[in-house]
């Protein structure tokens, strides 16, 4: 009886693995700041990686990491202030729906998770002031894009909450590769 149960378990797992749609993707892009953070940062670089599973040919879910590096800006006023670079790291559960099953596959997606915002350094009049702490906030990331073979392109909006009194968000345009093992 134990041998039959073991054989049945292995057979079921084997069939499931044959039909599994494991997804692995990564890419780079451009990040444009939005919200209050846009007042003291310029654009920067975005990078992402994801590991997921295709529930059907049209729906998949993944664990998604996005890292954004925004370049600090100089602000002219009564005095000149230089803001340091700001880093954002987002860990998300991402869902994606493909509108077509074959060829050029446009999609919409939504990620929900946590974004860590690095501390912000300000330099002016020969002194450097730091916000001293990074913060982590609930965040969401809707996106639209397309997949063609392994090429993946998307435009996404990240709402990262607030760091102190400053609202943090950005829009990213990403290009990368999205591999699917066992499906489309």
PDB file of C-alpha atoms in Angstrom:
ATOM      1  CA  UNK A   1       0.000   0.000   0.000  1.00  0.00           C
ATOM      2  CA  UNK A   2       2.819   2.427   0.860  1.00  0.00           C
ATOM      3  CA  UNK A   3       4.495   1.704  -2.484  1.00  0.00           C
ATOM      4  CA  UNK A   4       1.264   2.407  -4.351  1.00  0.00           C
ATOM      5  CA  UNK A   5       0.788   5.691  -2.482  1.00  0.00           C
ATOM      6  CA  UNK A   6       4.407   6.713  -3.184  1.00  0.00           C
ATOM      7  CA  UNK A   7       4.060   5.804  -6.882  1.00  0.00           C
ATOM      8  CA  UNK A   8       0.777   7.741  -7.172  1.00  0.00           C
ATOM      9  CA  UNK A   9       2.308  10.810  -5.501  1.00  0.00           C
ATOM     10  CA  UNK A  10       5.332  10.749  -7.820  1.00  0.00           C
ATOM     11  CA  UNK A  11       3.102  10.291 -10.880  1.00  0.00           C
ATOM     12  CA  UNK A  12       0.830  13.209  -9.912  1.00  0.00           C
ATOM     13  CA  UNK A  13       3.826  15.480  -9.210  1.00  0.00           C
ATOM     14  CA  UNK A  14       5.408  14.441 -12.516  1.00  0.00           C
ATOM     15  CA  UNK A  15       2.275  15.256 -14.525  1.00  0.00           C
ATOM     16  CA  UNK A  16       1.897  18.562 -12.663  1.00  0.00           C
ATOM     17  CA  UNK A  17       5.536  19.452 -13.341  1.00  0.00           C
ATOM     18  CA  UNK A  18       5.122  18.616 -17.056  1.00  0.00           C
ATOM     19  CA  UNK A  19       2.185  21.031 -17.296  1.00  0.00           C
ATOM     20  CA  UNK A  20       3.708  23.709 -15.055  1.00  0.00           C
ATOM     21  CA  UNK A  21       4.387  27.134 -16.466  1.00  0.00           C
ATOM     22  CA  UNK A  22       7.322  28.391 -14.470  1.00  0.00           C
ATOM     23  CA  UNK A  23       8.241  31.996 -15.287  1.00  0.00           C
ATOM     24  CA  UNK A  24      11.568  33.741 -14.768  1.00  0.00           C
ATOM     25  CA  UNK A  25      12.234  37.314 -15.859  1.00  0.00           C
ATOM     26  CA  UNK A  26      14.583  40.243 -15.415  1.00  0.00           C
ATOM     27  CA  UNK A  27      15.227  43.604 -17.034  1.00  0.00           C
ATOM     28  CA  UNK A  28      16.328  47.224 -16.840  1.00  0.00           C
ATOM     29  CA  UNK A  29      14.619  50.509 -17.468  1.00  0.00           C
ATOM     30  CA  UNK A  30      14.273  54.216 -16.802  1.00  0.00           C
ATOM     31  CA  UNK A  31      12.568  55.583 -13.669  1.00  0.00           C
ATOM     32  CA  UNK A  32      10.966  59.058 -13.608  1.00  0.00           C
ATOM     33  CA  UNK A  33      10.068  60.317 -10.097  1.00  0.00           C
ATOM     34  CA  UNK A  34       6.511  61.389  -9.202  1.00  0.00           C
ATOM     35  CA  UNK A  35       5.030  63.064  -6.167  1.00  0.00           C
ATOM     36  CA  UNK A  36       7.007  65.196  -3.728  1.00  0.00           C
ATOM     37  CA  UNK A  37      10.170  63.210  -4.410  1.00  0.00           C
ATOM     38  CA  UNK A  38      10.186  64.670  -7.955  1.00  0.00           C
ATOM     39  CA  UNK A  39      11.015  68.073  -6.413  1.00  0.00           C
ATOM     40  CA  UNK A  40      14.464  66.916  -5.332  1.00  0.00           C
ATOM     41  CA  UNK A  41      15.388  63.977  -7.589  1.00  0.00           C
ATOM     42  CA  UNK A  42      15.891  63.496 -11.271  1.00  0.00           C
ATOM     43  CA  UNK A  43      15.280  60.331 -13.253  1.00  0.00           C
ATOM     44  CA  UNK A  44      17.300  57.200 -12.741  1.00  0.00           C
ATOM     45  CA  UNK A  45      17.672  53.503 -13.376  1.00  0.00           C
ATOM     46  CA  UNK A  46      15.158  50.751 -12.633  1.00  0.00           C
ATOM     47  CA  UNK A  47      15.866  47.034 -12.506  1.00  0.00           C
ATOM     48  CA  UNK A  48      13.629  44.085 -11.796  1.00  0.00           C
ATOM     49  CA  UNK A  49      13.588  40.315 -11.354  1.00  0.00           C
ATOM     50  CA  UNK A  50      10.672  37.937 -10.981  1.00  0.00           C
ATOM     51  CA  UNK A  51       9.933  34.279 -10.421  1.00  0.00           C
ATOM     52  CA  UNK A  52       6.420  33.091 -11.049  1.00  0.00           C
ATOM     53  CA  UNK A  53       3.936  30.433 -12.007  1.00  0.00           C
ATOM     54  CA  UNK A  54       1.395  30.354 -14.830  1.00  0.00           C
ATOM     55  CA  UNK A  55      -1.986  29.410 -13.408  1.00  0.00           C
ATOM     56  CA  UNK A  56      -3.436  29.300 -16.942  1.00  0.00           C
ATOM     57  CA  UNK A  57      -2.066  30.356 -20.340  1.00  0.00           C
ATOM     58  CA  UNK A  58      -3.470  33.850 -19.667  1.00  0.00           C
ATOM     59  CA  UNK A  59      -2.928  34.332 -15.919  1.00  0.00           C
ATOM     60  CA  UNK A  60       0.265  34.156 -13.915  1.00  0.00           C
ATOM     61  CA  UNK A  61       1.426  35.168 -10.454  1.00  0.00           C
ATOM     62  CA  UNK A  62       4.982  35.952  -9.406  1.00  0.00           C
ATOM     63  CA  UNK A  63       7.215  37.182  -6.657  1.00  0.00           C
ATOM     64  CA  UNK A  64       8.571  40.444  -8.027  1.00  0.00           C
ATOM     65  CA  UNK A  65      11.474  42.649  -6.942  1.00  0.00           C
ATOM     66  CA  UNK A  66      12.018  46.121  -8.405  1.00  0.00           C
ATOM     67  CA  UNK A  67      14.942  48.340  -7.465  1.00  0.00           C
ATOM     68  CA  UNK A  68      14.990  52.010  -8.480  1.00  0.00           C
ATOM     69  CA  UNK A  69      17.944  54.384  -8.158  1.00  0.00           C
ATOM     70  CA  UNK A  70      16.911  58.046  -8.497  1.00  0.00           C
ATOM     71  CA  UNK A  71      19.626  60.682  -8.945  1.00  0.00           C
ATOM     72  CA  UNK A  72      19.572  63.577  -6.470  1.00  0.00           C
ATOM     73  CA  UNK A  73      19.046  67.085  -7.840  1.00  0.00           C
ATOM     74  CA  UNK A  74      20.397  70.558  -7.028  1.00  0.00           C
ATOM     75  CA  UNK A  75      17.876  73.191  -5.972  1.00  0.00           C
ATOM     76  CA  UNK A  76      18.570  76.907  -6.285  1.00  0.00           C
ATOM     77  CA  UNK A  77      16.946  79.254  -3.795  1.00  0.00           C
ATOM     78  CA  UNK A  78      18.334  81.599  -1.159  1.00  0.00           C
ATOM     79  CA  UNK A  79      21.036  78.942  -0.847  1.00  0.00           C
ATOM     80  CA  UNK A  80      22.008  76.059  -3.095  1.00  0.00           C
ATOM     81  CA  UNK A  81      21.004  72.652  -1.758  1.00  0.00           C
ATOM     82  CA  UNK A  82      22.121  69.319  -3.199  1.00  0.00           C
ATOM     83  CA  UNK A  83      20.010  66.280  -2.518  1.00  0.00           C
ATOM     84  CA  UNK A  84      21.557  62.822  -2.427  1.00  0.00           C
ATOM     85  CA  UNK A  85      20.464  59.843  -4.468  1.00  0.00           C
ATOM     86  CA  UNK A  86      17.377  57.953  -3.362  1.00  0.00           C
ATOM     87  CA  UNK A  87      16.966  54.189  -3.635  1.00  0.00           C
ATOM     88  CA  UNK A  88      13.668  52.324  -3.670  1.00  0.00           C
ATOM     89  CA  UNK A  89      13.399  48.562  -3.258  1.00  0.00           C
ATOM     90  CA  UNK A  90      10.003  46.947  -3.800  1.00  0.00           C
ATOM     91  CA  UNK A  91       9.090  43.347  -2.929  1.00  0.00           C
ATOM     92  CA  UNK A  92       5.716  42.424  -4.387  1.00  0.00           C
ATOM     93  CA  UNK A  93       3.239  39.715  -5.182  1.00  0.00           C
ATOM     94  CA  UNK A  94       2.406  40.387  -8.830  1.00  0.00           C
ATOM     95  CA  UNK A  95      -0.536  39.160 -10.902  1.00  0.00           C
ATOM     96  CA  UNK A  96      -0.584  39.427 -14.693  1.00  0.00           C
ATOM     97  CA  UNK A  97      -3.331  38.848 -17.271  1.00  0.00           C
ATOM     98  CA  UNK A  98      -2.437  38.310 -20.946  1.00  0.00           C
ATOM     99  CA  UNK A  99      -5.132  39.521 -23.364  1.00  0.00           C
ATOM    100  CA  UNK A 100      -3.961  37.153 -26.158  1.00  0.00           C
ATOM    101  CA  UNK A 101      -2.705  33.583 -26.020  1.00  0.00           C
ATOM    102  CA  UNK A 102      -0.234  33.566 -28.938  1.00  0.00           C
ATOM    103  CA  UNK A 103       2.321  35.774 -30.709  1.00  0.00           C
ATOM    104  CA  UNK A 104       2.298  39.408 -29.568  1.00  0.00           C
ATOM    105  CA  UNK A 105       0.764  39.198 -26.078  1.00  0.00           C
ATOM    106  CA  UNK A 106      -0.341  42.495 -24.446  1.00  0.00           C
ATOM    107  CA  UNK A 107      -1.005  42.325 -20.709  1.00  0.00           C
ATOM    108  CA  UNK A 108      -2.041  44.209 -17.622  1.00  0.00           C
ATOM    109  CA  UNK A 109      -0.616  43.505 -14.176  1.00  0.00           C
ATOM    110  CA  UNK A 110      -0.878  44.592 -10.563  1.00  0.00           C
ATOM    111  CA  UNK A 111       1.723  44.178  -7.847  1.00  0.00           C
ATOM    112  CA  UNK A 112       1.047  44.653  -4.128  1.00  0.00           C
ATOM    113  CA  UNK A 113       3.742  44.648  -1.473  1.00  0.00           C
ATOM    114  CA  UNK A 114       6.314  46.637   0.480  1.00  0.00           C
ATOM    115  CA  UNK A 115       8.661  49.385  -0.755  1.00  0.00           C
ATOM    116  CA  UNK A 116      11.758  50.355   1.216  1.00  0.00           C
ATOM    117  CA  UNK A 117      12.857  53.965   0.716  1.00  0.00           C
ATOM    118  CA  UNK A 118      16.477  54.799   1.498  1.00  0.00           C
ATOM    119  CA  UNK A 119      17.454  57.777   3.653  1.00  0.00           C
ATOM    120  CA  UNK A 120      17.773  61.137   1.912  1.00  0.00           C
ATOM    121  CA  UNK A 121      20.911  63.261   2.352  1.00  0.00           C
ATOM    122  CA  UNK A 122      20.799  67.047   1.864  1.00  0.00           C
ATOM    123  CA  UNK A 123      23.922  69.166   1.482  1.00  0.00           C
ATOM    124  CA  UNK A 124      23.873  72.957   1.703  1.00  0.00           C
ATOM    125  CA  UNK A 125      26.109  75.725   3.040  1.00  0.00           C
ATOM    126  CA  UNK A 126      28.882  73.203   3.662  1.00  0.00           C
ATOM    127  CA  UNK A 127      26.747  71.006   5.915  1.00  0.00           C
ATOM    128  CA  UNK A 128      25.220  67.626   5.260  1.00  0.00           C
ATOM    129  CA  UNK A 129      21.886  66.700   6.811  1.00  0.00           C
ATOM    130  CA  UNK A 130      20.423  63.212   6.575  1.00  0.00           C
ATOM    131  CA  UNK A 131      16.872  62.064   7.168  1.00  0.00           C
ATOM    132  CA  UNK A 132      18.735  59.330   9.003  1.00  0.00           C
ATOM    133  CA  UNK A 133      16.305  56.523   8.430  1.00  0.00           C
ATOM    134  CA  UNK A 134      14.952  54.502   5.639  1.00  0.00           C
ATOM    135  CA  UNK A 135      11.266  53.700   5.697  1.00  0.00           C
ATOM    136  CA  UNK A 136       9.127  50.845   4.458  1.00  0.00           C
ATOM    137  CA  UNK A 137       5.591  51.340   3.235  1.00  0.00           C
ATOM    138  CA  UNK A 138       2.718  49.420   1.705  1.00  0.00           C
ATOM    139  CA  UNK A 139       2.888  49.965  -2.053  1.00  0.00           C
ATOM    140  CA  UNK A 140       1.189  48.970  -5.266  1.00  0.00           C
ATOM    141  CA  UNK A 141       2.377  48.818  -8.874  1.00  0.00           C
ATOM    142  CA  UNK A 142      -0.079  48.646 -11.800  1.00  0.00           C
ATOM    143  CA  UNK A 143       1.515  48.080 -15.208  1.00  0.00           C
ATOM    144  CA  UNK A 144       0.683  47.533 -18.861  1.00  0.00           C
ATOM    145  CA  UNK A 145       2.987  45.890 -21.317  1.00  0.00           C
ATOM    146  CA  UNK A 146       3.537  43.152 -23.843  1.00  0.00           C
ATOM    147  CA  UNK A 147       5.462  39.950 -24.267  1.00  0.00           C
ATOM    148  CA  UNK A 148       6.712  38.773 -27.656  1.00  0.00           C
ATOM    149  CA  UNK A 149       8.524  35.438 -27.477  1.00  0.00           C
ATOM    150  CA  UNK A 150      10.924  36.135 -24.559  1.00  0.00           C
ATOM    151  CA  UNK A 151      11.030  39.941 -24.987  1.00  0.00           C
ATOM    152  CA  UNK A 152       9.082  41.703 -22.235  1.00  0.00           C
ATOM    153  CA  UNK A 153       8.289  45.447 -22.196  1.00  0.00           C
ATOM    154  CA  UNK A 154       6.139  47.315 -19.678  1.00  0.00           C
ATOM    155  CA  UNK A 155       5.336  50.740 -18.315  1.00  0.00           C
ATOM    156  CA  UNK A 156       4.487  50.811 -14.615  1.00  0.00           C
ATOM    157  CA  UNK A 157       3.444  53.268 -11.923  1.00  0.00           C
ATOM    158  CA  UNK A 158       4.818  52.688  -8.414  1.00  0.00           C
ATOM    159  CA  UNK A 159       3.085  54.258  -5.439  1.00  0.00           C
ATOM    160  CA  UNK A 160       5.589  53.881  -2.609  1.00  0.00           C
ATOM    161  CA  UNK A 161       3.824  55.796   0.154  1.00  0.00           C
ATOM    162  CA  UNK A 162       5.633  58.542   2.095  1.00  0.00           C
ATOM    163  CA  UNK A 163       9.110  59.131   3.455  1.00  0.00           C
ATOM    164  CA  UNK A 164       8.653  61.673   6.230  1.00  0.00           C
ATOM    165  CA  UNK A 165       6.292  64.213   4.678  1.00  0.00           C
ATOM    166  CA  UNK A 166       7.344  63.528   1.054  1.00  0.00           C
ATOM    167  CA  UNK A 167       5.183  61.298  -1.139  1.00  0.00           C
ATOM    168  CA  UNK A 168       7.223  58.790  -3.125  1.00  0.00           C
ATOM    169  CA  UNK A 169       6.348  57.329  -6.496  1.00  0.00           C
ATOM    170  CA  UNK A 170       7.641  56.860 -10.006  1.00  0.00           C
ATOM    171  CA  UNK A 171       6.853  55.737 -13.500  1.00  0.00           C
ATOM    172  CA  UNK A 172       9.177  53.199 -15.061  1.00  0.00           C
ATOM    173  CA  UNK A 173       9.638  51.981 -18.612  1.00  0.00           C
ATOM    174  CA  UNK A 174      11.260  48.540 -18.509  1.00  0.00           C
ATOM    175  CA  UNK A 175      12.591  46.175 -21.143  1.00  0.00           C
ATOM    176  CA  UNK A 176      13.767  42.703 -20.324  1.00  0.00           C
ATOM    177  CA  UNK A 177      13.397  38.989 -20.858  1.00  0.00           C
ATOM    178  CA  UNK A 178      10.589  36.781 -19.535  1.00  0.00           C
ATOM    179  CA  UNK A 179      11.175  33.058 -19.933  1.00  0.00           C
ATOM    180  CA  UNK A 180       8.362  30.554 -19.618  1.00  0.00           C
ATOM    181  CA  UNK A 181       9.177  26.908 -19.001  1.00  0.00           C
ATOM    182  CA  UNK A 182       6.378  24.497 -19.790  1.00  0.00           C
ATOM    183  CA  UNK A 183       3.868  26.914 -21.377  1.00  0.00           C
ATOM    184  CA  UNK A 184       3.464  30.104 -23.401  1.00  0.00           C
TER     185      UNK A 184
END
